[in-house]
Coordinates of C-alpha atoms and ligand atoms in Angstrom, one line a residue:
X453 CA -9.0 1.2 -37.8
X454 CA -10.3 2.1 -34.4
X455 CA -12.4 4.9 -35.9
X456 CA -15.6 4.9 -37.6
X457 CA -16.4 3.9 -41.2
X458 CA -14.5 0.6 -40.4
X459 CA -15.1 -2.3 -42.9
X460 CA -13.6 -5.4 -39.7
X461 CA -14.2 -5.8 -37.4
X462 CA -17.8 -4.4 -38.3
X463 CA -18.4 -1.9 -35.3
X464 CA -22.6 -2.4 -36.5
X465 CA -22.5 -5.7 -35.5
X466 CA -20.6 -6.1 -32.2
X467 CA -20.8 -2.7 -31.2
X468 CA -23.3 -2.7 -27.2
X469 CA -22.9 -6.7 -27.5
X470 CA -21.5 -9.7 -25.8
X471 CA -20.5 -12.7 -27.8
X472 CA -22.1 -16.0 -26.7
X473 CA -23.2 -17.8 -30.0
X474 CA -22.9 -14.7 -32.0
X475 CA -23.6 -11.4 -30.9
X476 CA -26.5 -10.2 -28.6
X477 CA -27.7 -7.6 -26.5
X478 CA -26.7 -8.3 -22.3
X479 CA -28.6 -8.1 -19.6
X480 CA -25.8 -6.3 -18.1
X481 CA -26.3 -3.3 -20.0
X482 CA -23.2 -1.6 -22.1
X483 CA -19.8 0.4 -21.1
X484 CA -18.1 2.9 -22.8
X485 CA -14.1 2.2 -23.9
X486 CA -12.5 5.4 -23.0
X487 CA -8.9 6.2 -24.8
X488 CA -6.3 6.9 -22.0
X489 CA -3.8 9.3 -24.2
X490 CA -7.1 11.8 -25.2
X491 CA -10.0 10.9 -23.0
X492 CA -11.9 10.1 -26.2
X493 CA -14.7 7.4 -26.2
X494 CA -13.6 5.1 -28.4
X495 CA -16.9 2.2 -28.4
X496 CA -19.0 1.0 -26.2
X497 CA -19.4 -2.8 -25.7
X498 CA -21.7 -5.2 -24.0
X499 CA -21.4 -6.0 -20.1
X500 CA -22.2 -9.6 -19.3
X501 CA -23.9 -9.9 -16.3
X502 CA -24.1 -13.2 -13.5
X503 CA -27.2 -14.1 -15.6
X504 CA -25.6 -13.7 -19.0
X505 CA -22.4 -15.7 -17.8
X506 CA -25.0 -18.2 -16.4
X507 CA -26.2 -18.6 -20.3
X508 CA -23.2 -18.2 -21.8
X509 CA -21.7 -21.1 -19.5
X510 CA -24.8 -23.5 -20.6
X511 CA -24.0 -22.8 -24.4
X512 CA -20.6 -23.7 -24.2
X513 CA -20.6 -26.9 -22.2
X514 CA -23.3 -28.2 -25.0
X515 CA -20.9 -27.0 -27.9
X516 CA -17.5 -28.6 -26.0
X517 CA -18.4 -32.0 -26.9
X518 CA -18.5 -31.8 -30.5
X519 CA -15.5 -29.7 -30.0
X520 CA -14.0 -32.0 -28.0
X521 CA -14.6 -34.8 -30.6
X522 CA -13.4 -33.1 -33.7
X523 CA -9.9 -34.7 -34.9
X524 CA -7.2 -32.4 -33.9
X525 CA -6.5 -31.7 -37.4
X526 CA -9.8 -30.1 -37.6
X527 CA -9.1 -28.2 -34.7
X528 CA -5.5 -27.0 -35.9
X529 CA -7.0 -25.8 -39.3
X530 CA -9.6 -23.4 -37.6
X531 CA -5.9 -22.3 -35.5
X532 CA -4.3 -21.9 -38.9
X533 CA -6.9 -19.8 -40.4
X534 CA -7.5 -18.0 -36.9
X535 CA -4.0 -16.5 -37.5
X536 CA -4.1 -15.7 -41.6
X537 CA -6.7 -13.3 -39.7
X538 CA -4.7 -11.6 -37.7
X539 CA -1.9 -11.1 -40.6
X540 CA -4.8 -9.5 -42.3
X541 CA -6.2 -7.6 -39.9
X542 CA -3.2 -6.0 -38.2
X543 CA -2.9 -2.7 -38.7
X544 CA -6.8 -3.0 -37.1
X545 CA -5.2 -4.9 -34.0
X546 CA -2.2 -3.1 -33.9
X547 CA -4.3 0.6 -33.8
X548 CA -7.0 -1.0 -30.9
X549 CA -4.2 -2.1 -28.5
X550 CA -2.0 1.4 -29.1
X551 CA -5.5 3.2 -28.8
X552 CA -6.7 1.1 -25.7
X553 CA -4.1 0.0 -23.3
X554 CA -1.9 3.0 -24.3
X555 CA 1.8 1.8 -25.8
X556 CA 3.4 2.8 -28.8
X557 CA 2.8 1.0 -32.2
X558 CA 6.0 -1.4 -32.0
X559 CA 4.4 -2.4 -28.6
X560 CA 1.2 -3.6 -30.7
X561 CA 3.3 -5.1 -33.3
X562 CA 4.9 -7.5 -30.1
X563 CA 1.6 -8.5 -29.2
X564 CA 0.4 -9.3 -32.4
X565 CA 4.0 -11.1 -33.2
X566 CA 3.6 -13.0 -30.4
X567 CA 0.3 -14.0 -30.4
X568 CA 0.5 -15.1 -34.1
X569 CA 2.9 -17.7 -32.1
X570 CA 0.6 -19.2 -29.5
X571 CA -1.2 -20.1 -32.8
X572 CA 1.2 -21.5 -34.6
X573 CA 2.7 -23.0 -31.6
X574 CA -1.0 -24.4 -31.1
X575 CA -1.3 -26.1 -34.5
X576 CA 1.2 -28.3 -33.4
X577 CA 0.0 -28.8 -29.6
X578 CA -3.3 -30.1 -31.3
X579 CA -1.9 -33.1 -32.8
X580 CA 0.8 -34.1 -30.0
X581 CA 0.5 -37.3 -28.5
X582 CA -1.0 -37.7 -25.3
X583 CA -1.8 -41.3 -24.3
X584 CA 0.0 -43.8 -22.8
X585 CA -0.5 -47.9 -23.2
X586 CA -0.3 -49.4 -19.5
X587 CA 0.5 -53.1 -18.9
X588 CA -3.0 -54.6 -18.6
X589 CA -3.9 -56.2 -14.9
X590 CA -5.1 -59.8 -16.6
X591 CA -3.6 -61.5 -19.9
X592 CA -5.3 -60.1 -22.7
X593 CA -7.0 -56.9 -21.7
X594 CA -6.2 -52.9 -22.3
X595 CA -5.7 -50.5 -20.3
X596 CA -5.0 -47.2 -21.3
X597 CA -4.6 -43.5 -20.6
X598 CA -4.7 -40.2 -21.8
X599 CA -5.5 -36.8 -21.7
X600 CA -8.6 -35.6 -22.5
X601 CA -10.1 -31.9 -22.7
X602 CA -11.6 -30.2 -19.4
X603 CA -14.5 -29.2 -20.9
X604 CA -15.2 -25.4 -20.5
X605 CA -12.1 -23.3 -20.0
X606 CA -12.7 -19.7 -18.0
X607 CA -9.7 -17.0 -19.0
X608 CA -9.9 -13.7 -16.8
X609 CA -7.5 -11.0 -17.8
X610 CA -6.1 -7.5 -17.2
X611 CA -5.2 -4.6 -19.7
X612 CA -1.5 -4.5 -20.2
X613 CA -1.2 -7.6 -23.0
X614 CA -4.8 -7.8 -23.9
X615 CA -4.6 -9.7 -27.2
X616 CA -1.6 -12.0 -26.0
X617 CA -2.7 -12.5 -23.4
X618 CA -6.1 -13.8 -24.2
X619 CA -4.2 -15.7 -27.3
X620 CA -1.7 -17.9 -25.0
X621 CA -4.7 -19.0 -23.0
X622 CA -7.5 -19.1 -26.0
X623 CA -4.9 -20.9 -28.7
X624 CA -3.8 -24.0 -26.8
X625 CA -7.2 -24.5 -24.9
X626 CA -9.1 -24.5 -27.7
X627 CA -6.5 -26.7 -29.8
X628 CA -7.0 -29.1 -26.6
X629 CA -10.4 -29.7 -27.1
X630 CA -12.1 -27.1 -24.5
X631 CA -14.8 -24.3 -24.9
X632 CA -13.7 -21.2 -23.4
X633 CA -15.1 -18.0 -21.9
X634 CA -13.0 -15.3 -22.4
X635 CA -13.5 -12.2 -19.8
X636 CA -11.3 -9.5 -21.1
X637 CA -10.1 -6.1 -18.9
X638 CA -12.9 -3.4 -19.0
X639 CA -10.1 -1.5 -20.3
X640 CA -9.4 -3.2 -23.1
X641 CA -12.5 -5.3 -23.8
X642 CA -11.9 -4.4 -28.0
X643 CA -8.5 -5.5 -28.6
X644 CA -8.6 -8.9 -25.9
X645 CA -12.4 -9.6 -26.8
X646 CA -14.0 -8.3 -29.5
X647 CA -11.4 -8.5 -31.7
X648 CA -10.3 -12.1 -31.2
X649 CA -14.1 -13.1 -31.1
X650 CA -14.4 -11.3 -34.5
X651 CA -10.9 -13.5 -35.6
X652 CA -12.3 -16.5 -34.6
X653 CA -16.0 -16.2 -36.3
X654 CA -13.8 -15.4 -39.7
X655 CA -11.8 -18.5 -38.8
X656 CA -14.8 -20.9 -38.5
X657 CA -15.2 -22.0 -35.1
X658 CA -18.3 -23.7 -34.4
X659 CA -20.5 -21.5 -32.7
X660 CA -20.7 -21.8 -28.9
X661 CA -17.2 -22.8 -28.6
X662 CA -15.7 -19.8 -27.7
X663 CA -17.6 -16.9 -25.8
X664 CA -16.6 -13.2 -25.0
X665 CA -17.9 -11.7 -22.0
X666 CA -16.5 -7.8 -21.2
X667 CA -17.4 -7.1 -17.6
X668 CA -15.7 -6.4 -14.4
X669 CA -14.9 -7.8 -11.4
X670 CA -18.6 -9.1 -10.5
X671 CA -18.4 -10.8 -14.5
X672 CA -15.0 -12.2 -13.5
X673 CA -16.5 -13.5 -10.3
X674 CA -19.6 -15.0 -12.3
X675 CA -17.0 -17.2 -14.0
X676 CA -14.9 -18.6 -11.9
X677 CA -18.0 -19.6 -9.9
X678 CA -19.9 -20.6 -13.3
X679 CA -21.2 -24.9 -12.4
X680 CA -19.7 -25.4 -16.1
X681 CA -16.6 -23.9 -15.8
X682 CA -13.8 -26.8 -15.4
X683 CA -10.6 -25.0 -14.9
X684 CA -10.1 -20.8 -14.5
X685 CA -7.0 -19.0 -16.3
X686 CA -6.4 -16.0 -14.5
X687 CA -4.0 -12.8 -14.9
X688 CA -3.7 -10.1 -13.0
X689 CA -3.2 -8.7 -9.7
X690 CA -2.7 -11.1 -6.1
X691 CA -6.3 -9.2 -5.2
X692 CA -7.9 -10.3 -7.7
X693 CA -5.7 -13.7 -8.1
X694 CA -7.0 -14.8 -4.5
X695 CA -10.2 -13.7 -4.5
X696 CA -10.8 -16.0 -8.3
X697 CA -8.7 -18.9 -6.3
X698 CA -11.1 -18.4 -3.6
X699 CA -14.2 -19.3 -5.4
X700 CA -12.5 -21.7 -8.2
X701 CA -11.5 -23.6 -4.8
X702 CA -15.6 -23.4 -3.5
X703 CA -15.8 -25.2 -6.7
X704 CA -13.2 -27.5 -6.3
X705 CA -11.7 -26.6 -9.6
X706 CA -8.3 -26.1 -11.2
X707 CA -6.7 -22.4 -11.2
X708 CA -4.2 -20.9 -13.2
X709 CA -2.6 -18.1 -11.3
X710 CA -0.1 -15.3 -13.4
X711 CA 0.2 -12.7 -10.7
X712 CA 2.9 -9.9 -10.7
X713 CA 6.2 -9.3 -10.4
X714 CA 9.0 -7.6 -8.1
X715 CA 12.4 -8.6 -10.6
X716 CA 15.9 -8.2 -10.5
X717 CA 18.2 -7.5 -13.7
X718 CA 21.5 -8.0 -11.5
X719 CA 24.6 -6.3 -13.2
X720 CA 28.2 -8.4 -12.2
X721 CA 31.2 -5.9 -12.6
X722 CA 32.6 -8.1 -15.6
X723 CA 29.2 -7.0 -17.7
X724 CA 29.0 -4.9 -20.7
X725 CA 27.8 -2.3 -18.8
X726 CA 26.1 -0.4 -22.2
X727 CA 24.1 -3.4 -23.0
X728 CA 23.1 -3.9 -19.7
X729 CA 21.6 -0.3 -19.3
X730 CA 19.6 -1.1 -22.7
X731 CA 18.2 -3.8 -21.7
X732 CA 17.5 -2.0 -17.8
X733 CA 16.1 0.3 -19.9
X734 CA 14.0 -1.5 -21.8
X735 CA 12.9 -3.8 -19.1
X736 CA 11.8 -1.4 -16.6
X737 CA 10.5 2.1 -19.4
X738 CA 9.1 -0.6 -22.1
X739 CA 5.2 -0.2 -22.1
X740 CA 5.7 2.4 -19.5
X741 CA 7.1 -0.6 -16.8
X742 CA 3.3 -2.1 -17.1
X743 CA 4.4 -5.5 -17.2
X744 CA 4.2 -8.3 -14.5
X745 CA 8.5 -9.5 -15.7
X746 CA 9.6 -5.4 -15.7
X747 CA 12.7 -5.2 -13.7
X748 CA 11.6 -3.0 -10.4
X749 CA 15.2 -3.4 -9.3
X750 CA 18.6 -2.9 -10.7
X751 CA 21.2 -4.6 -8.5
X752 CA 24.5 -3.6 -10.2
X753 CA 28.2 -3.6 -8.5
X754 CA 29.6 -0.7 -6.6
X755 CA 32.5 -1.0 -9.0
X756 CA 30.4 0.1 -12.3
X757 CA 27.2 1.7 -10.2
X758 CA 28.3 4.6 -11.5
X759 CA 28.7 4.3 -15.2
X760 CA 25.7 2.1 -15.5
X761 CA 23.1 4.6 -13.6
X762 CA 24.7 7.3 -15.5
X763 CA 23.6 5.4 -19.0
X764 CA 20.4 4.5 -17.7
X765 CA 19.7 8.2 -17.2
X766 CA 20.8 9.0 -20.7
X767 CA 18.0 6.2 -22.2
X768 CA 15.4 7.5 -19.6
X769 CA 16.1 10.8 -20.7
X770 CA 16.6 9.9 -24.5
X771 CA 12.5 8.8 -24.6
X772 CA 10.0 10.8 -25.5
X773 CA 6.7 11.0 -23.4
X774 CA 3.6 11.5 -25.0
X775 CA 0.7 10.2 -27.2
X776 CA 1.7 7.0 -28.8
X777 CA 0.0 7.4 -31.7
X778 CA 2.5 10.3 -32.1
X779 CA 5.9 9.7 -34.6
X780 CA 8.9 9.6 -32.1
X781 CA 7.3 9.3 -28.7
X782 CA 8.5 6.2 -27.2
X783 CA 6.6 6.3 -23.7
X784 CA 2.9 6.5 -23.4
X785 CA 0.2 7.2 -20.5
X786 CA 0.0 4.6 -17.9
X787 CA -3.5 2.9 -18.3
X788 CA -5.5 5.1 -15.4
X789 CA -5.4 7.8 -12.9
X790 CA -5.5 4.7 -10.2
X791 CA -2.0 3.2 -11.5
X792 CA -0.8 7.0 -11.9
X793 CA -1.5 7.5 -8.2
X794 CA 0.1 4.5 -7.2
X795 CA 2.9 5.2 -9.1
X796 CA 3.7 8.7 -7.4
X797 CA 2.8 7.5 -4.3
X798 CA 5.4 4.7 -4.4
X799 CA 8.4 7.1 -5.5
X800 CA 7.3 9.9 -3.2
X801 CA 7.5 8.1 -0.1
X802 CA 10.4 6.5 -1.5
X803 CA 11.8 10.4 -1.9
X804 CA 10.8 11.2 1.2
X805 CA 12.6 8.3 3.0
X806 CA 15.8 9.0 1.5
X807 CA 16.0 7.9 -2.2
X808 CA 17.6 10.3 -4.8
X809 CA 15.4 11.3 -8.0
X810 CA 18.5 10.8 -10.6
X811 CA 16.0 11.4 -13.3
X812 CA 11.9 11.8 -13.8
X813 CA 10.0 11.7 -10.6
X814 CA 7.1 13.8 -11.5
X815 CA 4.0 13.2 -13.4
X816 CA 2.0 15.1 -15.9
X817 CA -1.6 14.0 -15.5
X818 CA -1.3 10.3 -16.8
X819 CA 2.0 11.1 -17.9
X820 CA 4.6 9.6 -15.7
X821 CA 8.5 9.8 -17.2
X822 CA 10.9 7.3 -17.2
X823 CA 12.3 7.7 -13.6
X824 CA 15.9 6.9 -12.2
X825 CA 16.0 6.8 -8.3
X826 CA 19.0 5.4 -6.0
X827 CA 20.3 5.7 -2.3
X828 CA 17.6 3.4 -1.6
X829 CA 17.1 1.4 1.3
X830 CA 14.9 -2.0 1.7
X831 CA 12.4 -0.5 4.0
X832 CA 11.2 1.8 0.9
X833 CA 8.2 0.7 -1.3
X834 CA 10.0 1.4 -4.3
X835 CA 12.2 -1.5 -3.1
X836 CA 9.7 -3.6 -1.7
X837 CA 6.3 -3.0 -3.9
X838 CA 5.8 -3.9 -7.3
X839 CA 5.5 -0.3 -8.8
X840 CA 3.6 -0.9 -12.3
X841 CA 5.3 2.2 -14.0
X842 CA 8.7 3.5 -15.4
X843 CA 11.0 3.7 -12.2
X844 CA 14.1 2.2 -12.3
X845 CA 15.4 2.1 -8.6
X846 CA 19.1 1.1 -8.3
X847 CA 21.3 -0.8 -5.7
X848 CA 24.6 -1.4 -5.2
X849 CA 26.1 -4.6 -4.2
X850 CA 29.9 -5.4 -3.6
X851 CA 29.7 -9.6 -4.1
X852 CA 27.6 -12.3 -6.0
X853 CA 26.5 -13.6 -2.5
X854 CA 25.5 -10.0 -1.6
X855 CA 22.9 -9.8 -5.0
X856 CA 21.4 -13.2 -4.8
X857 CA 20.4 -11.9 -1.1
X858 CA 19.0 -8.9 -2.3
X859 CA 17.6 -10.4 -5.9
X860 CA 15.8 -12.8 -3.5
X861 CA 14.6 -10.6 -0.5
X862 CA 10.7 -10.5 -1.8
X863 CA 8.3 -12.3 -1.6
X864 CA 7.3 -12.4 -5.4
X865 CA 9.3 -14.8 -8.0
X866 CA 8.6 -14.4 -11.7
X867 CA 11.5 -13.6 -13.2
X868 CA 15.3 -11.9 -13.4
X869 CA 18.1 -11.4 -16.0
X870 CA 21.5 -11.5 -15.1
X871 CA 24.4 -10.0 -16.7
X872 CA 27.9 -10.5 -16.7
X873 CA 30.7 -10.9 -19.1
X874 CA 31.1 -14.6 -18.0
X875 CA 28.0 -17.1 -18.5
X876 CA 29.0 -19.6 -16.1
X877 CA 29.0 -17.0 -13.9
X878 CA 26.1 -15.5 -14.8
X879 CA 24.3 -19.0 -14.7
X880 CA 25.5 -20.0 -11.3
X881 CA 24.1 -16.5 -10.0
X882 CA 20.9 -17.2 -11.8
X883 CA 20.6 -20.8 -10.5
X884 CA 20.2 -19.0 -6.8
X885 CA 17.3 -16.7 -7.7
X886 CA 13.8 -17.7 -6.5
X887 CA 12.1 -17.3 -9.5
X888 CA 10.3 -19.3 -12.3
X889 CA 11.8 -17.8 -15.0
X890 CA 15.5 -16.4 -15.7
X891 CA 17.7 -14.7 -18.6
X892 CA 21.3 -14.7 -19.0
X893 CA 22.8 -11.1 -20.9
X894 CA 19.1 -10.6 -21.7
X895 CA 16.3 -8.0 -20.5
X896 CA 13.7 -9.5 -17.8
X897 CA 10.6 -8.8 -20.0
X898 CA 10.1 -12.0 -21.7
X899 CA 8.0 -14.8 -23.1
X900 CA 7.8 -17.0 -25.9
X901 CA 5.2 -19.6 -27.2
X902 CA 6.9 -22.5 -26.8
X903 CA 8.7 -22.0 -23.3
X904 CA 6.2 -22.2 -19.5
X905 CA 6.1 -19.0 -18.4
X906 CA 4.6 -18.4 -14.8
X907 CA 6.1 -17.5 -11.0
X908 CA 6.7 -19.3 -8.1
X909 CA 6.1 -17.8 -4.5
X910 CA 3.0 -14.5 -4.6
X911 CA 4.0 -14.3 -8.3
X912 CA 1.3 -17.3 -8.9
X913 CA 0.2 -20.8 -7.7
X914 CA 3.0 -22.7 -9.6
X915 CA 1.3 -22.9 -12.2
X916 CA 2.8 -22.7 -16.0
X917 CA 1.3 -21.6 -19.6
X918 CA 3.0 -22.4 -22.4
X919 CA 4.8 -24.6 -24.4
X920 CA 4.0 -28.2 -23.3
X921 CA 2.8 -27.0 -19.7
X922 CA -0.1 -25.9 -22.0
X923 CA -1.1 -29.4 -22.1
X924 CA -1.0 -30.4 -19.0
X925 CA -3.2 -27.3 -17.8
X926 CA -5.8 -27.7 -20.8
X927 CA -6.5 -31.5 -20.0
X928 CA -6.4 -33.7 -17.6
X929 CA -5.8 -38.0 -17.2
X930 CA -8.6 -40.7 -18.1
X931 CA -8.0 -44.1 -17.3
X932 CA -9.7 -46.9 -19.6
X933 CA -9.8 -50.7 -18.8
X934 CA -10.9 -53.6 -20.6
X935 CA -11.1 -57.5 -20.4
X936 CA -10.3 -57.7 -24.3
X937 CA -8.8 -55.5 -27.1
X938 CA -10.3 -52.3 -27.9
Ligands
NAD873 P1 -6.8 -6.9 -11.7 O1 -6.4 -8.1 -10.9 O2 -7.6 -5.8 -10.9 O3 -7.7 -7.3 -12.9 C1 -7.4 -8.4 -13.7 C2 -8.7 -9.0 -14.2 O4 -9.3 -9.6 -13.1 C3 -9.7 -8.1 -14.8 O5 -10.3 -8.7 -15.9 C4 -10.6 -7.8 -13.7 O6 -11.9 -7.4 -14.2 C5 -10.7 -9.1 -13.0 N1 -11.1 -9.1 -11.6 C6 -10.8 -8.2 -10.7 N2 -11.3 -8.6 -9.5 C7 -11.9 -9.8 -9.7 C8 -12.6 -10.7 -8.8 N3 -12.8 -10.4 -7.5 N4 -13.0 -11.8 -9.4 C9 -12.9 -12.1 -10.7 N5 -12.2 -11.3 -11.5 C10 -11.8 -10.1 -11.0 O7 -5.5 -6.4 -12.3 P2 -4.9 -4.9 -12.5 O8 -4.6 -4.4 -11.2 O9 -5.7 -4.2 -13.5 O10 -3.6 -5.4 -13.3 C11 -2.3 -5.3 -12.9 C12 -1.8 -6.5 -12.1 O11 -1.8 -7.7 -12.9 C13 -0.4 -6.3 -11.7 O12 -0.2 -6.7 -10.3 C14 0.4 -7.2 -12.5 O13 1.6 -7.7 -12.0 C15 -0.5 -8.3 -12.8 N6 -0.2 -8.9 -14.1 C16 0.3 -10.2 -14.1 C17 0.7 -10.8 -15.3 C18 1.3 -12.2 -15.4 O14 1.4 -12.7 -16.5 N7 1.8 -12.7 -14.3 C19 0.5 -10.1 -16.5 C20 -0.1 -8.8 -16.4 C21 -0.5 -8.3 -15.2

């Protein structure tokens, strides 16, 4: 429990701390974790500072080695326990991320679902091959190659999906071999640091291998520039994402780029038009549209405009704002006054250009509704900004040519959903979309453990995590030669 009196995570022990070969006092000091649905401090936790990074970057390049050497079953069975923690632990998990980043309990329970599968999915990654046998260049000798570990891993990451996302970075780079320093959100530095640190010390792995250091943007920038660090894992926003790029490139290292998100859920006039608006709904009001594959535009044909904005109305207006620790309510707060801002900036100039508030529109403190706007144009930044909160703008089209235009007219291109009562048809209009990931009859918010989930154009780098991308952005090729057998 998130509260005091707690028996695990042990709030004596981490509480003020960093965690770099067990926890310690920083030199950058502490920071409080504030509770966005009541204000409430809910802990304070350690602040790593350049210096502290600078130490925690040393410890885990000496502890990569042995990590590095340790037969993947080894490996996989630290994985294994890793997530018989988190089963035990989850109503603890499940009350820091509703309590931290602000969604509703079934929210936590996706994240710990989830991220139970990037560990399960990276007890198998441990063991895969990943060698090859090359023809030798003389009679007689070897040559071989294979992957090998990068070393020391850096993961930066923002609030929304704190414990996923630090596990589908953490799970396959540690089952790879590398040491990793995790710099969660200063959001949510419990439920993505603390908490997996915690889950990882009760799982046994070797101290040293994996380090937790809360801090913001000067932290993040401590370890993408880090001498140790091999390769940086970042999430978040195109600021930030070029600015980490920027000085992983100084250090001619390898970056990992998840940015956000401006997606289409396109709605062909043969679609169920009820299960479409479900899963509008659910893709643009889930988690309070704080989510890099929300849909921020729903294309839909003139012919069934009408009955599908009408039942995306009815959902919006069927949800229940409020605290999510509250029975019943179904939307939270967004995470802070600076995304609430955004938010009604977005929609009022949108409003004041010309679109129609169908539904919502108007925010209570942190409190934004679900929102329904159309008559919207493509000049309006409701159209042409990824918004980051639970506004559904909606566009009519009158041909398949005519949505693929609009579906593509941004310069983002994570993901879109398609629906139509045809899948052939549905998968030739989803083989035109610019986009690195797409679902057929499906909502647009998606991801799964064993599938490479990433962007292509200002959405990332091209880069993927997941699945058996995983491997390929965890390691990297060594060549051995020699005259004889080896
Ligand atoms: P943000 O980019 O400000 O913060 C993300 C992380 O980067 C935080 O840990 C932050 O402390 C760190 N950071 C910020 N500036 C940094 C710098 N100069 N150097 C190093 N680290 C730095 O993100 P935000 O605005 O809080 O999050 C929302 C954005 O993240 C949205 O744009 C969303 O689309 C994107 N996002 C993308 C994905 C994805 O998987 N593609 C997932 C979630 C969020």
């Amino acid at each position: 429990m998130a509260g005091n009196g707690e028996r695990w995570p042990d709030r004596a022990e981490w509480a003020g701390k960093i965690f770099s070969a067990g926890w310690r006092e920083s030199e950058g000091g502490t920071r409080q974790v504030i509770e966005p649905a009541s204000g409430q401090v809910l802990a304070e936790v350690g602040v790593a500072s350049p210096a502290d990074v600078a130490q925690a970057g040393a410890r885990a390049a000496r502890a990569a080695g042995d990590w590095a050497a340790a037969v993947p079953s080894d490996r996989a069975e630290i994985l294994l326990r890793a997530s018989s923690v988190l089963r035990e632990h989850r109503d603890t998990f499940r009350d820091w991320i509703v309590r931290e980043s602000a969604g509703v309990p079934a929210k936590g329970d996706y994240e710990i679902i989830a991220a139970l599968a990037q560990l399960t999915h990276a007890v198998g990654l441990a063991s895969q091959p990943r060698g090859e046998v090359l023809n030798p260049q003389a009679p007689g000798g070897t040559s071989l190659a294979w992957r090998v570990p990068l070393g020391v891993v850096g993961v930066i990451n923002p609030w929304n999906a704190p414990l996923l996302f630090a596990m589908r970075a953490l799970a396959p780079a540690l089952a790879l071999g590398n040491a990793v320093l995790l710099k969660p959100d200063p959001l949510t530095p419990v439920s993505g640091g603390v908490l997996v640190a915690r889950l990882f010390e009760d799982a046994g792995l070797p101290d040293g291998v994996l380090h937790v250091l809360p801090g913001g943007a000067e932290t993040g920038r401590a370890v993408a520039a880090d001498p140790h660090v091999a390769m940086v894992s970042f999430t978040g926003s195109i600021e930030a994402g070029r600015a980490v790029a920027r000085v992983a490139g100084e250090g001619l290292k390898r970056v990992s780029l998840e940015l956000g998100g401006k997606n289409s859920l396109v709605v062909l006039e043969d679609a169920d038009v009820a299960a479409a608006a479900l899963a509008g709904a659910v893709s643009t009001f889930g988690y309070q549209g704080q989510a890099c594959v929300a849909a921020g535009r729903h294309l839909v044909h003139a012919d069934v405009v009408e009955a599908y904005t009408d039942a995306l109305v009815g959902h919006a207006r069927s949800m229940r704002v409020g605290d999510p620790r509250v029975e019943g309510v179904t939307v939270g707060p967004v995470i802070s006054a600076r995304q609430a801002d955004r938010i009604e900036r977005i929609v009022d100039e949108s409003v004041a250009g010309g679109a129609r508030v169908r539904t919502g529109g108007r925010r209570e403190g942190l409190f934004y509704p679900p929102t329904v706007l159309d008559h919207i144009d493509r000049a309006m930044p409701v159209f042409t900004e990824e918004i980051f909160g639970p506004v559904a703008p909606v566009l009519p089209f009158h041909s398949d040519a005519e949505a693929v235009e609009l579906a593509n007219d941004t310069a983002y291109g994570l993901t879109a959903a398609v629906h139509s009562g045809s899948v052939p048809r549905a998968t030739a209009v989803a083989g035109q979309l610019r986009t690195g990931m797409v679902h057929i009859n499906d909502v647009s918010a998606k991801d799964a453990a064993n599938a490479p989930f990433g962007g292509l154009g200002i959405s990332g780098n091209g880069s993927r995590i997941g699945g058996t991308a995983s491997l390929e952005e965890f390691t990297q090729w060594r060549w051995m030669t020699a005259p004889g057998p080896v």
